[in-house]
Coordinates of C-alpha atoms in Angstrom, one line a residue:
M19 CA 0.0 -0.2 -0.2
G20 CA 1.1 3.5 0.8
K21 CA 5.0 4.1 1.7
N22 CA 4.0 6.5 4.8
L23 CA 0.2 5.3 5.4
L24 CA -0.2 4.9 9.3
V25 CA -3.4 3.9 10.9
G26 CA -3.9 3.9 15.0
V27 CA -3.8 0.8 16.5
G28 CA -3.8 0.3 20.0
S29 CA -3.1 4.1 20.6
K30 CA 0.3 3.2 18.5
A31 CA 0.9 4.5 14.8
R32 CA 1.0 1.4 12.6
K33 CA 2.3 1.2 9.2
V34 CA -0.3 -0.1 6.5
K35 CA 0.8 -3.0 4.8
A36 CA -2.5 -4.3 3.1
L37 CA -5.9 -2.7 3.0
Y38 CA -9.3 -4.0 2.3
V39 CA -12.8 -2.5 1.8
G40 CA -16.2 -4.1 2.1
V41 CA -18.1 -4.4 -1.0
G42 CA -21.0 -6.9 -1.8
G43 CA -20.5 -8.4 1.4
K44 CA -16.8 -9.5 0.6
A45 CA -13.5 -8.2 1.7
R46 CA -11.7 -6.5 -1.5
K47 CA -8.2 -4.9 -1.3
V48 CA -7.9 -1.3 -2.3
K49 CA -5.4 -0.3 -5.0
K50 CA -5.1 3.2 -4.5
A51 CA -6.5 5.0 -1.6
Y52 CA -7.2 9.2 -2.3
V53 CA -7.0 11.7 0.5
G54 CA -8.1 15.1 0.5
V55 CA -5.4 17.7 0.8
G56 CA -6.1 21.1 0.0
G57 CA -8.7 20.9 -1.3
K58 CA -7.0 18.3 -3.7
A59 CA -7.5 14.4 -3.6
R60 CA -4.3 13.2 -3.9
L61 CA -3.2 9.6 -3.9
V62 CA -2.0 8.1 -0.4
Y63 CA 1.7 7.2 -1.4
Q64 CA 2.1 10.8 -2.6
S65 CA 3.7 12.9 0.6
Y66 CA 2.0 16.5 0.1
V67 CA 4.8 19.4 0.7
A68 CA 4.4 22.3 2.5
V69 CA 5.8 25.4 1.3
T70 CA 8.1 26.6 4.8
G71 CA 8.7 30.2 3.5
I72 CA 8.7 32.8 0.7
A73 CA 11.1 35.8 0.2
F74 CA 11.8 38.7 -1.6
D75 CA 14.7 37.7 -4.0
H76 CA 15.7 40.2 -6.4
L77 CA 14.2 43.2 -8.5
N78 CA 14.8 43.3 -12.5
S79 CA 14.1 46.1 -14.9
S80 CA 14.7 46.8 -18.6
N81 CA 13.9 50.3 -18.3
Y82 CA 12.0 52.9 -15.9
N83 CA 8.4 51.5 -17.0
D84 CA 9.2 48.3 -16.5
L85 CA 9.9 46.3 -13.1
W86 CA 9.9 42.6 -12.3
I87 CA 9.9 41.9 -8.5
Y88 CA 10.7 38.1 -7.8
F89 CA 10.2 35.8 -4.8
K90 CA 11.6 32.8 -3.9
L91 CA 9.9 29.5 -2.7
T92 CA 11.4 27.1 -0.4
P93 CA 11.1 23.9 -0.7
T94 CA 11.3 24.3 -4.5
N95 CA 9.2 20.8 -4.8
A96 CA 6.5 22.0 -2.6
T97 CA 3.2 20.6 -3.8
N98 CA 1.4 23.7 -4.5
R99 CA 3.4 26.5 -5.8
S100 CA 1.1 28.9 -6.6
V101 CA 1.4 32.8 -5.3
T102 CA -1.0 35.5 -5.3
F103 CA 0.3 38.6 -5.1
T104 CA -1.1 42.4 -4.0
K105 CA -0.2 45.6 -3.9
N106 CA -1.2 49.0 -2.0
S107 CA -0.7 51.8 -4.5
G108 CA -2.8 52.7 -7.3
Q109 CA 0.5 54.9 -9.2
I110 CA 1.8 51.2 -10.4
R111 CA 0.1 48.7 -11.4
F112 CA 0.3 45.1 -12.2
T113 CA 0.4 43.8 -15.8
S114 CA 0.9 40.3 -15.4
S115 CA -1.3 37.8 -13.4
T116 CA -1.7 38.5 -9.6
T117 CA -1.7 34.9 -9.3
M118 CA 1.7 32.7 -10.4
I119 CA 3.1 29.6 -10.0
A120 CA 6.9 29.2 -9.4
D121 CA 9.2 27.5 -11.7
S122 CA 10.9 24.5 -10.9
N123 CA 13.3 26.4 -9.1
G124 CA 11.0 27.9 -6.7
Y125 CA 10.7 31.8 -8.3
V126 CA 7.8 33.5 -8.6
Y127 CA 7.5 37.1 -9.9
I128 CA 4.9 39.8 -10.6
R129 CA 5.7 42.3 -13.5
A130 CA 5.0 46.0 -12.7
T131 CA 4.5 49.1 -14.6
V132 CA 4.2 52.5 -14.2
S133 CA 3.2 55.5 -16.7
G134 CA 3.8 59.3 -16.6
A135 CA 5.5 60.6 -13.1
F136 CA 8.4 59.5 -14.2
N137 CA 10.7 62.5 -12.8
T138 CA 9.3 62.3 -9.2
S139 CA 8.9 59.5 -6.7
V140 CA 6.0 56.8 -6.9
W141 CA 6.4 53.6 -4.6
I142 CA 4.2 50.3 -4.2
T143 CA 4.8 47.8 -1.7
V144 CA 4.1 44.3 -3.1
T145 CA 3.1 41.7 -0.8
A146 CA 3.5 37.7 -2.2
T147 CA 1.4 35.0 -0.2
A148 CA 1.7 31.6 -1.0
A149 CA -1.2 28.9 -1.3
D150 CA 0.2 27.4 2.5
G151 CA 0.0 30.9 3.9
K152 CA 3.1 32.3 4.1
S153 CA 4.2 35.7 2.7
D154 CA 6.5 38.4 2.6
Y155 CA 6.7 41.3 0.9
I156 CA 8.7 44.2 -0.4
K157 CA 8.7 48.3 -0.8
V158 CA 10.0 49.6 -4.1
T159 CA 10.0 53.4 -5.1
L160 CA 10.5 54.7 -8.6
T161 CA 12.9 58.1 -8.3
N162 CA 14.0 60.0 -11.5
R163 CA 13.8 56.6 -13.5
K164 CA 15.4 54.1 -10.8
W165 CA 13.7 51.5 -9.2
E166 CA 15.1 50.8 -5.9
T167 CA 14.1 48.7 -2.7
T168 CA 13.6 50.8 -0.2
W169 CA 12.6 48.5 2.9
R170 CA 11.6 44.8 3.4

């Protein structure tokens, strides 16, 4: 059966070697068992790997109009690598989807743009929240056509 499927027997956890279910008055061996994890059915032998952290990693800007803000999830083999981005500024807008899936290296990014007001200071605080609830944020300022992180 499952590698890590345990059942409580006599107040002790015991590894399940074979599982049977009653069907039509007869015991039938279970070939596949599913359990609900995070709203999805997963095979019992598949482990669910939770996100243990998310952190701001770096900025990338090709010009003063566009900014990519990168975060990194750990571990990189997390089962649900979905990240939702939020912001608290109307001066800068997101131009990519606010829900992204981290790549196989754990990186996920949001693209932001600004129009007008290039010689003034505009700022945005971006929060990235993983599906498992971990989050991190970064405040970014555009001053005189240069993007900078101002605090974390």
